[in-house]
Amino acid sequence: MKDSDDPSTLPLAGDNAGAEALSNVREQGGSLSGLRTVWESHRRVAWAKDVAIYRQAVGSALKLGEAFLSYDIAREGLEVFADDVRLLQLQALALARTGATRRAGAILVGLREQGQDDEETFGILARTHKDFWMIAPTEEERAHHLRCSLADYLKGYECSGGYYTGINAASMALVAGETEIAQRIANEVRVICEDSLAKCGSNSPESYWLQATAAEAALVSGDIDSARLNYTRATTDSNPGATEVSRTRSQARFLLKYQEQDEHALDDCFVLPRIGLFTGHMLDRPNRPAPRFPTALEETVRDEIEACLERRDIQVGYSSLACGGDILFAESVLKRGGEVHIILPFDIETFIEHSVHIEPEMGLVERFHRVLDSAASVRILNEMGDPDDSAGYDFCNRVLAGSAILKSQFLGMDIAPILLWDGKRGDGDGGTESVGNYWRHAIQQEVEIIPMDQILAAALANGLALPAPATVPKSADPPVEPVERTPQEVRAMLFADTVGFSKLPEQCIPPFIREFLGRVAVIKERCDARPLYVNTWGDAICAVFENVETAGLFALALQNILLETDWETTDLKRDISIRIGLHAGPVYKCFDPLLGRDTYNGAHVNRAARIEPVAEEGQIFASDAFAALAAIAKPDEFLCDYAGTRKLPKGAGMISTFLVRPTH
């Protein structure tokens, strides 16, 4: 089943700057790191010369499975080329792939109302109805969206005769119980694919989709053997990317399930790499009293990591970048031609000082920067983070796991958690042992252990000589008493603000507090959404929660107050609207002597406050960190749909935002 996102037939730009930009995208867009480099350094004035540049970049991002990036590029392109149909279609496709089905559908319905009756518009619109059908809470809604999906796929097929909408029409007809229609269209599509393959040959860029579609047509017809043969040819004769193979496998499983067969019966036709999620010990510092990972064993450990990556077929890696295991893992993934995503708990210079620069002669800092330069993405969770507080490392490991889960959901690839560990108890939250325990719970996959203790024991038995630990001269000065530290806690935060509050007449303030804040107070007492802390400043609400689940529930309840209350019948006598921002991160719980109670403070509280102003009126926006932790928690009540990269106020930088909405 093919998505219509092939930009290969797009026109060339007619201007030198535009032509150069388009050439750049085509040359660099085959890898995620290359495409990100082009995008992050692009000159908007050059890209504005030709819509083809944006189309090409969005198409490349979609092919690489980067729906988030493709949406961001499309959004900027539409600021310049607001009415470009193809760019709108690609933006809708990107939204659909991130799970933002409603927003994708709204774009496509708009195109239909403008008279766009082409295969792509019908096909992507049908796909959104298919998504709604799969998540609809009632049988009535499911039946409605199933009918709409089938109808739109049929319209797309009738207007184009294309195999893309044709095979989808056949598949949805089968699911809808329209067996005769399904069989007829499936047979027609098989002929289309076989004729096209005979003309273009197996070296054509279309060959993968033609063979995969022929396989799906056979599956719709109940011919499992032919389906297996064609799926195998598609994945072996062509050179498809993981994104294409993943979508094909998902559709095969979908059809097998609705034919009441083992949905994994054809999985052996699809070879997909895995996403590696890694953490492990740092290299030993010179003054470490007992050896754990001596620098002399770095190449031995590298060999173990490379063997693990080969064995698990890992092509995407998520890790931090401390010296030792992290750097070796990232270097090994890049050596295989894979992509790495790096997440750091605090700013680069502080991280280097505390976690990289331990042996100047080893070139660790240079290697660190080489990996950063080659990484597909780099995220810094807190520019002001405290390197001596374990909460920052714990939070980093949680976001790593959640980000890998989000990636696996988009690509349909399994996660392979890997620990380089000596089997001993660690130093608390953020240590290797605690990470392993957390990942087992969060990902529910077996964690592969690279046994550092066994590697060290074998090396010592084979005569490895270790340098004596560096001696620290005794100081004549009396020991300095350690400063008492307040540990941080990972918490979720909410900021909400009433739109237009400053323009309310003075006499409306008391009824606002009574009617609106009174209703919020009722939510606060609910046991399933109770905050640890809440405060107000006029119309603004700040709340801190134990976890993202309760924060999300509170935000939805707050949103529902606005939707369900007829404000004209209250003492306020006017409608009101709010913006809500959600974030998560390590914060300090401190006793405020002025207020006489505990409060929460820290850089992540400030960041949460910066998210609310970029939220759309009436909506709940969350940070990427919140979405990552929600991906681990898997709350039943809400989902996080990608909403694009936004510029935060007061110079707080850029942030990837997610729209929080009810599951049903």
XYZ file of C-alpha atoms in Angstrom:
664
model
C 0.000 0.000 0.000
C 1.717 3.156 -1.190
C 1.389 6.655 0.222
C 1.522 9.342 -2.438
C 4.683 11.145 -1.373
C 7.128 10.608 -4.240
C 8.583 13.990 -5.209
C 10.664 12.604 -8.064
C 8.590 14.237 -10.813
C 8.588 17.734 -9.364
C 9.770 20.665 -11.540
C 13.164 22.280 -11.199
C 13.514 25.724 -9.698
C 14.105 28.484 -12.203
C 16.427 30.645 -10.142
C 20.095 30.052 -9.292
C 19.584 30.282 -5.525
C 16.471 28.148 -5.757
C 18.113 25.628 -8.076
C 21.069 25.327 -5.720
C 18.754 24.821 -2.749
C 16.788 22.139 -4.597
C 19.995 20.384 -5.618
C 21.154 20.506 -2.003
C 17.962 18.846 -0.767
C 18.178 16.139 -3.422
C 21.826 15.397 -2.654
C 21.560 15.453 1.142
C 17.968 14.287 1.612
C 18.754 10.585 1.444
C 19.882 10.518 5.085
C 18.203 12.033 8.103
C 21.344 13.763 9.364
C 21.926 15.239 5.895
C 18.347 16.442 5.556
C 18.371 17.966 9.041
C 21.626 19.764 8.270
C 20.126 21.224 5.098
C 16.917 22.224 6.874
C 18.586 23.785 9.901
C 20.953 25.835 7.732
C 18.529 26.723 4.941
C 17.929 30.285 3.795
C 14.226 30.930 3.683
C 14.598 33.558 0.972
C 16.224 30.964 -1.315
C 13.624 28.281 -0.610
C 10.864 30.801 -1.286
C 12.010 30.902 -4.918
C 10.268 27.631 -5.752
C 7.692 25.438 -4.037
C 9.492 22.420 -5.508
C 12.186 22.780 -2.836
C 9.673 22.422 -0.006
C 7.898 19.560 -1.766
C 11.178 17.714 -2.259
C 12.237 18.223 1.368
C 8.856 17.140 2.759
C 8.839 14.077 0.509
C 12.373 13.160 1.602
C 11.443 13.473 5.280
C 8.397 11.254 4.772
C 10.495 8.614 3.028
C 12.870 8.642 5.999
C 9.987 8.107 8.408
C 10.365 11.597 9.900
C 6.758 12.763 9.974
C 7.552 15.419 12.602
C 10.243 17.008 10.435
C 8.119 16.766 7.295
C 5.282 18.611 9.038
C 7.601 21.423 10.134
C 8.971 21.862 6.613
C 5.489 21.789 5.069
C 4.214 24.342 7.561
C 6.923 26.838 6.624
C 6.382 26.153 2.936
C 2.681 26.884 3.267
C 3.464 30.239 4.859
C 4.983 31.161 1.482
C 2.910 29.006 -0.894
C -0.375 29.024 0.998
C -2.511 27.478 -1.754
C -0.142 24.817 -3.057
C -2.261 21.689 -3.288
C 0.620 19.216 -3.288
C 2.194 20.778 -0.211
C -1.164 20.698 1.586
C -1.543 17.026 0.672
C 1.933 16.228 1.988
C 1.290 18.158 5.192
C -1.918 16.183 5.698
C -0.028 12.941 5.092
C 2.602 13.961 7.655
C -0.109 14.751 10.202
C -1.847 11.447 9.530
C 1.394 9.559 10.136
C 1.973 11.302 13.461
C -1.544 10.327 14.559
C -3.019 13.830 14.192
C -5.891 12.395 12.181
C -8.439 15.146 12.815
C -6.122 17.904 11.655
C -5.130 15.896 8.590
C -8.783 15.332 7.762
C -9.592 19.030 8.108
C -6.944 19.934 5.511
C -8.213 17.318 3.075
C -11.873 18.219 3.524
C -10.865 21.796 2.722
C -9.191 20.616 -0.483
C -12.279 18.632 -1.450
C -14.469 21.682 -0.877
C -12.180 23.599 -3.231
C -12.870 21.021 -5.930
C -9.745 18.865 -5.641
C -10.947 15.498 -6.946
C -7.565 13.869 -7.547
C -6.327 10.481 -6.367
C -4.000 11.875 -3.696
C -6.678 13.949 -1.956
C -9.194 11.099 -1.998
C -6.553 8.597 -0.894
C -5.203 10.512 2.090
C -8.725 11.558 3.165
C -9.778 7.909 3.012
C -6.771 7.034 5.158
C -7.896 9.493 7.873
C -11.344 7.866 7.920
C -9.621 4.493 8.219
C -7.692 5.808 11.234
C -10.920 7.111 12.791
C -12.587 3.759 12.122
C -9.834 2.001 14.054
C -10.151 4.233 17.147
C -13.873 5.127 17.160
C -15.489 4.355 20.543
C -18.900 3.201 19.242
C -20.002 0.743 16.581
C -22.080 3.473 14.935
C -19.033 5.722 14.512
C -16.895 2.816 13.346
C -19.457 1.914 10.691
C -19.649 5.544 9.529
C -15.892 5.946 9.114
C -15.554 2.548 7.442
C -18.151 3.568 4.844
C -16.452 6.941 4.309
C -13.025 5.359 3.943
C -14.246 2.845 1.388
C -16.206 5.501 -0.521
C -13.215 7.850 -0.793
C -10.831 5.085 -1.863
C -13.359 4.044 -4.521
C -13.655 7.642 -5.762
C -9.883 7.917 -5.973
C -9.675 4.664 -7.926
C -12.517 5.595 -10.253
C -11.016 8.996 -11.102
C -7.476 7.713 -11.655
C -7.407 3.964 -12.224
C -4.321 4.005 -9.984
C -3.127 1.016 -7.997
C -2.589 3.110 -4.832
C -6.273 3.871 -4.219
C -7.331 0.691 -6.007
C -5.661 -1.710 -3.576
C -6.854 0.300 -0.597
C -10.397 0.235 -1.955
C -10.153 -3.550 -2.333
C -8.813 -3.981 1.202
C -11.446 -1.782 2.830
C -14.189 -3.457 0.782
C -13.022 -6.812 2.159
C -13.168 -5.476 5.719
C -16.606 -3.956 5.060
C -17.932 -7.321 3.882
C -18.195 -6.233 0.230
C -16.456 -9.393 -0.970
C -17.419 -9.163 -4.650
C -16.165 -5.578 -4.931
C -12.982 -6.521 -3.087
C -12.270 -9.488 -5.374
C -13.028 -7.540 -8.552
C -10.793 -4.594 -7.721
C -8.027 -6.837 -6.357
C -7.928 -8.737 -9.656
C -7.847 -5.469 -11.610
C -5.019 -4.147 -9.467
C -2.976 -7.346 -9.900
C -3.195 -6.901 -13.669
C -2.183 -3.218 -13.386
C 0.845 -4.124 -11.264
C 1.943 -7.062 -13.429
C 1.658 -4.986 -16.631
C 3.567 -2.089 -15.058
C 6.317 -4.396 -13.774
C 6.677 -5.936 -17.221
C 7.168 -2.473 -18.712
C 9.418 -0.843 -16.103
C 11.399 -3.799 -14.765
C 12.666 -4.496 -11.263
C 15.110 -1.566 -11.292
C 12.359 1.036 -11.471
C 11.769 3.230 -8.382
C 8.175 1.981 -8.545
C 9.061 -1.716 -8.498
C 8.822 -2.117 -4.716
C 5.336 -0.642 -4.526
C 4.147 -2.554 -7.585
C 5.300 -5.899 -6.153
C 4.026 -5.100 -2.661
C 0.658 -4.044 -4.075
C 0.436 -7.222 -6.162
C 1.100 -9.157 -2.954
C -1.656 -7.304 -1.131
C -4.062 -7.944 -4.001
C -3.284 -11.655 -3.727
C -3.873 -11.487 0.018
C -7.263 -9.827 -0.489
C -8.118 -12.676 -2.882
C -7.080 -15.255 -0.283
C -4.015 -16.444 -2.213
C -1.485 -16.594 0.640
C 1.200 -18.362 -1.404
C 1.206 -15.679 -4.111
C 1.150 -12.985 -1.454
C 4.193 -14.513 0.237
C 6.056 -14.796 -3.069
C 5.393 -11.183 -4.057
C 6.106 -9.740 -0.608
C 9.439 -11.585 -0.569
C 10.299 -10.343 -4.064
C 9.381 -6.798 -3.077
C 11.714 -6.751 -0.082
C 14.613 -8.624 -1.726
C 14.582 -7.501 -5.383
C 14.204 -3.816 -4.530
C 15.999 -1.745 -1.929
C 13.142 -0.316 0.139
C 13.632 1.784 3.235
C 12.513 0.639 6.659
C 9.553 3.031 6.564
C 8.130 1.460 3.404
C 8.655 -2.106 4.647
C 7.077 -1.280 7.994
C 3.918 0.135 6.406
C 3.659 -2.863 4.089
C 4.003 -5.297 6.989
C 1.392 -3.410 9.011
C -1.098 -3.658 6.150
C -0.413 -7.377 5.696
C -1.030 -7.966 9.405
C -4.195 -5.880 9.199
C -5.637 -7.991 6.370
C -4.626 -11.321 7.904
C -6.335 -10.345 11.139
C -9.590 -9.500 9.350
C -9.440 -12.803 7.503
C -9.205 -14.504 10.928
C -5.711 -15.808 10.267
C -2.491 -15.475 12.226
C -1.585 -11.818 11.728
C 2.123 -12.684 11.918
C 1.916 -15.432 9.287
C 3.802 -13.350 6.704
C 6.239 -11.573 9.030
C 9.160 -13.590 7.688
C 8.741 -11.749 4.359
C 9.663 -8.449 5.990
C 13.105 -7.852 7.420
C 13.109 -4.722 9.558
C 16.001 -3.327 11.569
C 15.575 -2.414 15.212
C 15.924 0.737 17.259
C 18.735 0.472 19.779
C 18.216 2.140 23.158
C 21.514 2.240 25.003
C 23.084 3.190 28.284
C 26.199 1.941 29.988
C 29.161 2.620 32.185
C 31.546 5.475 31.595
C 35.257 4.904 31.298
C 36.972 4.742 34.679
C 38.317 8.011 35.986
C 42.029 7.959 36.887
C 41.288 8.013 40.619
C 38.656 5.251 40.635
C 39.573 2.903 43.535
C 38.234 -0.328 41.978
C 38.312 -0.885 38.198
C 35.028 -1.228 36.313
C 35.669 -0.032 32.738
C 39.402 0.648 32.341
C 40.381 2.618 29.254
C 42.494 -0.356 28.142
C 39.271 -2.297 27.474
C 37.661 0.278 25.190
C 38.324 -1.620 21.954
C 37.185 -4.906 23.521
C 33.917 -3.279 24.535
C 33.601 -1.704 21.088
C 33.808 -5.190 19.556
C 31.072 -6.417 21.919
C 28.815 -3.494 21.043
C 29.375 -3.915 17.306
C 28.578 -7.627 17.587
C 25.378 -6.793 19.471
C 24.314 -4.258 16.823
C 24.963 -6.806 14.081
C 23.101 -9.545 15.939
C 20.070 -7.335 16.650
C 20.260 -5.536 13.257
C 20.147 -2.051 14.786
C 20.054 0.906 12.385
C 18.637 3.620 14.657
C 20.211 4.472 17.992
C 19.104 6.485 21.020
C 21.601 7.314 23.750
C 23.307 10.043 25.682
C 26.966 10.680 24.904
C 29.157 10.113 27.957
C 32.645 8.728 27.398
C 32.770 4.959 27.393
C 29.670 3.008 26.458
C 27.597 5.874 25.042
C 30.230 7.165 22.627
C 31.169 3.631 21.554
C 27.512 2.800 20.869
C 26.916 5.966 18.826
C 30.127 5.510 16.839
C 29.200 1.896 16.120
C 25.701 2.791 14.862
C 27.167 5.462 12.578
C 29.785 3.005 11.321
C 26.910 0.745 10.191
C 25.394 3.625 8.219
C 22.636 4.091 10.787
C 21.246 7.204 12.423
C 21.798 8.286 16.018
C 19.658 10.493 18.224
C 21.486 12.065 21.150
C 19.827 13.420 24.297
C 21.891 15.300 26.875
C 20.687 16.173 30.386
C 22.295 19.620 30.394
C 24.394 21.989 28.276
C 27.231 20.644 26.145
C 30.160 22.284 27.931
C 28.991 21.172 31.375
C 28.303 17.677 30.064
C 31.792 17.452 28.551
C 33.361 18.586 31.817
C 31.517 16.020 33.943
C 30.979 13.069 31.593
C 33.487 13.193 28.720
C 36.776 14.944 29.495
C 38.422 12.405 31.821
C 41.459 11.352 29.750
C 42.798 14.271 27.646
C 45.171 12.129 25.583
C 42.363 9.822 24.365
C 40.698 12.454 22.185
C 37.321 11.845 23.838
C 36.128 15.426 23.418
C 36.968 15.369 19.708
C 35.099 12.069 19.306
C 32.138 13.518 21.218
C 31.909 16.447 18.791
C 32.268 14.177 15.740
C 29.259 12.169 16.877
C 27.247 15.333 17.538
C 28.071 16.593 14.048
C 26.875 13.300 12.498
C 23.799 12.810 14.693
C 20.311 12.871 13.178
C 19.139 14.906 16.171
C 20.565 16.391 19.366
C 18.381 17.484 22.283
C 19.503 19.288 25.419
C 16.920 18.886 28.160
C 18.059 21.682 30.462
C 20.670 24.301 29.587
C 20.850 25.207 33.289
C 20.843 21.643 34.670
C 22.772 20.563 37.766
C 25.332 17.844 36.897
C 25.582 16.808 40.556
C 21.878 15.943 40.884
C 20.873 12.438 39.816
C 17.360 13.611 38.858
C 18.730 15.175 35.671
C 20.249 11.873 34.551
C 17.117 9.965 35.562
C 14.969 12.357 33.534
C 17.318 12.049 30.555
C 17.003 8.256 30.595
C 13.210 8.487 30.787
C 13.062 10.865 27.823
C 15.438 8.587 25.891
C 13.063 5.662 26.401
C 9.964 7.695 25.540
C 11.566 9.151 22.424
C 12.556 5.679 21.242
C 8.971 4.506 21.813
C 7.601 7.412 19.745
C 10.057 6.580 16.971
C 9.100 2.899 17.067
C 5.418 3.788 16.793
C 6.023 5.864 13.661
C 8.375 3.377 11.996
C 6.771 0.147 13.220
C 10.198 -1.061 14.363
C 10.949 -2.952 17.571
C 13.147 -1.488 20.292
C 16.227 -3.361 21.499
C 17.283 -2.015 24.922
C 21.004 -2.576 25.579
C 22.950 -2.086 28.809
C 26.697 -2.159 29.289
C 26.612 -3.166 32.965
C 28.817 -4.860 35.524
C 25.857 -6.432 37.331
C 26.400 -4.448 40.516
C 24.170 -2.033 42.340
C 24.499 1.465 41.016
C 24.650 4.866 42.611
C 20.914 5.595 42.648
C 18.544 7.107 40.093
C 20.194 7.657 36.728
C 22.725 4.865 37.213
C 22.964 1.897 34.870
C 21.159 -0.535 37.185
C 18.216 1.802 37.813
C 17.943 2.517 34.081
C 17.784 -1.193 33.289
C 14.994 -1.718 35.808
C 13.072 1.262 34.457
C 13.429 0.199 30.824
C 12.157 -3.305 31.567
C 8.985 -1.726 32.927
C 8.644 1.039 30.333
C 9.388 -0.858 27.128
C 8.411 -4.385 28.142
C 11.217 -5.827 26.045
C 14.031 -8.036 27.241
C 17.069 -5.887 28.014
C 20.282 -7.234 26.515
C 23.176 -7.015 28.953
C 26.749 -6.594 27.747
C 28.462 -7.937 30.904
C 31.194 -5.472 31.843
C 32.161 -7.566 34.870
C 32.811 -10.637 32.719
C 34.740 -8.611 30.131
C 36.947 -7.194 32.899
C 37.443 -10.578 34.592
C 38.457 -12.222 31.310
C 40.929 -9.433 30.560
C 42.500 -9.661 34.019
C 42.763 -13.444 33.695
C 44.588 -12.931 30.392
C 47.163 -10.682 32.015
C 45.703 -7.208 31.657
C 47.810 -4.909 33.801
C 45.992 -1.975 35.312
C 47.700 1.220 36.405
C 47.620 1.903 40.110
C 44.858 4.305 41.121
C 46.063 7.874 41.212
C 46.818 9.018 44.728
C 45.373 12.261 45.925
C 47.748 14.085 48.300
C 46.330 14.717 51.726
C 45.471 18.300 52.414
C 46.696 20.027 55.549
C 43.459 21.979 55.637
C 40.571 20.624 57.680
C 37.908 18.845 55.604
C 35.168 21.066 54.248
C 31.697 20.127 55.371
C 29.547 19.260 52.341
C 26.865 21.777 51.498
C 23.407 20.402 52.143
C 21.710 19.899 48.769
C 18.033 19.842 47.966
C 17.428 16.987 45.523
C 15.231 17.526 42.502
C 12.108 15.520 41.645
C 10.793 14.709 38.164
C 7.310 16.219 38.011
C 4.712 17.313 35.444
C 3.602 20.940 35.310
C 0.607 22.827 33.935
C 0.201 26.511 33.146
C -3.134 27.894 31.976
C -4.100 31.429 31.061
C -7.444 32.994 30.198
C -7.537 34.578 26.750
C -8.433 38.281 26.913
C -8.635 38.433 30.705
C -6.954 41.856 30.811
C -9.806 43.276 28.717
C -12.561 42.118 31.073
C -14.506 44.939 32.733
C -13.503 45.375 36.379
C -16.899 44.225 37.641
C -16.401 40.846 35.928
C -13.424 39.887 38.120
C -15.382 38.628 41.180
C -17.780 36.463 39.099
C -14.796 35.153 37.090
C -13.110 34.005 40.280
C -16.330 32.590 41.663
C -17.633 30.880 38.511
C -14.441 29.799 36.728
C -11.948 29.218 39.518
C -14.727 27.704 41.611
C -15.197 25.017 38.972
C -11.432 24.471 38.771
C -11.388 23.939 42.543
C -13.832 21.062 42.102
C -11.446 19.387 39.642
C -8.568 19.862 42.083
C -10.277 17.650 44.621
C -10.739 14.739 42.214
C -8.481 11.882 43.269
C -7.572 10.978 39.661
C -6.333 14.488 38.831
C -5.217 15.917 42.146
C -2.205 18.262 41.902
C 0.648 18.270 44.397
C 0.651 22.055 44.232
C -1.569 24.728 42.726
C -1.398 28.499 42.624
C -3.102 31.334 40.776
C -2.096 34.818 39.664
C -5.252 36.613 38.596
C -6.452 34.504 35.667
C -3.329 32.315 35.458
C -3.191 28.829 36.948
C -0.002 26.945 37.810
C -0.158 23.339 38.994
C 2.423 20.626 39.645
C 1.609 16.913 39.447
C 3.267 13.676 40.416
C 3.283 12.420 36.814
C 2.162 13.187 33.265
C -0.955 11.027 33.570
C -2.546 13.147 36.303
C -1.405 16.372 34.634
C -3.044 15.317 31.372
C -6.293 14.373 33.115
C -6.407 17.712 34.923
C -5.786 19.589 31.662
C -8.604 17.725 29.898
C -10.981 18.403 32.788
C -10.024 22.082 32.678
C -10.658 22.165 28.939
C -14.032 20.462 29.408
C -15.137 23.176 31.839
C -14.887 25.669 29.001
C -16.650 23.401 26.510
C -19.497 22.187 28.726
C -20.417 25.350 30.627
C -22.964 27.783 29.200
C -21.211 30.888 30.499
C -24.044 33.189 29.418
C -26.204 31.596 32.124
C -23.627 32.232 34.867
C -22.923 35.440 36.747
C -20.009 36.044 34.369
C -22.436 36.524 31.441
C -19.778 36.019 28.743
C -17.836 33.220 27.071
C -14.243 32.660 28.069
C -11.412 30.645 26.562
C -8.047 29.444 27.838
C -4.674 28.217 26.630
C -3.035 25.324 28.469
C 0.631 24.289 28.428
C 2.095 21.046 29.824
C 5.702 20.093 30.491
C 7.712 17.682 32.638
C 11.171 17.740 34.164
C 13.254 17.844 37.341
C 12.192 20.607 39.758
C 12.954 21.634 43.322
C 10.364 21.246 46.055
C 11.126 24.093 48.459
C 9.475 25.618 51.498
C 8.559 29.206 50.701
C 8.921 31.190 53.953
C 6.888 34.070 52.543
C 3.898 31.885 51.634
C 4.431 29.476 54.507
C 4.078 26.364 52.323
C 5.941 24.138 49.879
C 6.333 25.358 46.310
C 8.083 24.067 43.184
C 10.807 25.957 41.363
C 13.485 25.487 38.730
C 14.268 25.923 35.049
C 11.626 23.398 33.978
C 8.908 25.358 35.808
C 9.956 28.394 33.769
C 9.918 26.321 30.581
C 6.398 25.113 31.321
C 5.309 28.737 31.688
C 6.767 29.536 28.246
C 4.766 26.780 26.518
C 1.317 28.117 27.420
C 1.630 31.347 25.330
C 2.351 29.362 22.133
C -0.691 27.106 22.599
C -3.650 27.790 20.357
C -6.755 29.237 21.951
C -8.854 26.540 23.600
C -6.160 23.893 23.124
C -3.722 21.939 25.308
C -0.120 22.010 24.107
C 2.622 19.853 25.607
C 6.389 19.740 25.269
C 8.240 16.891 23.580
C 9.498 15.801 27.013
C 5.907 15.510 28.262
C 4.953 13.526 25.136
C 7.934 11.196 25.623
C 6.942 10.399 29.213
C 3.322 9.957 28.097
C 4.496 7.430 25.488
C 5.919 5.377 28.355
C 2.885 5.805 30.625
C 0.374 4.995 27.836
C -2.605 6.738 29.498
C -5.992 5.525 28.306
C -7.555 8.971 28.456
C -5.446 11.100 26.105
C -3.080 11.134 23.136
C -0.325 13.525 22.079
C -0.454 14.625 18.410
C 2.490 16.471 16.920
C 1.778 20.193 16.513
C 5.063 21.476 15.112
C 8.133 23.339 16.309
C 7.333 26.635 18.016
C 9.427 29.614 19.075
C 9.020 30.191 22.801
C 8.673 33.725 24.172
C 11.352 35.643 26.098
C 14.223 34.092 24.154
C 13.557 30.597 25.512
C 14.404 28.960 22.172
C 12.513 26.512 19.975
C 10.510 23.520 21.150
C 8.656 20.629 19.531
C 5.036 20.815 20.670
C 2.259 18.246 20.868
C -1.493 18.743 20.927
C -3.059 16.824 23.821
C -6.532 15.509 23.033
C -8.946 12.944 24.464
C -8.495 9.410 23.182
C -12.167 9.259 22.187
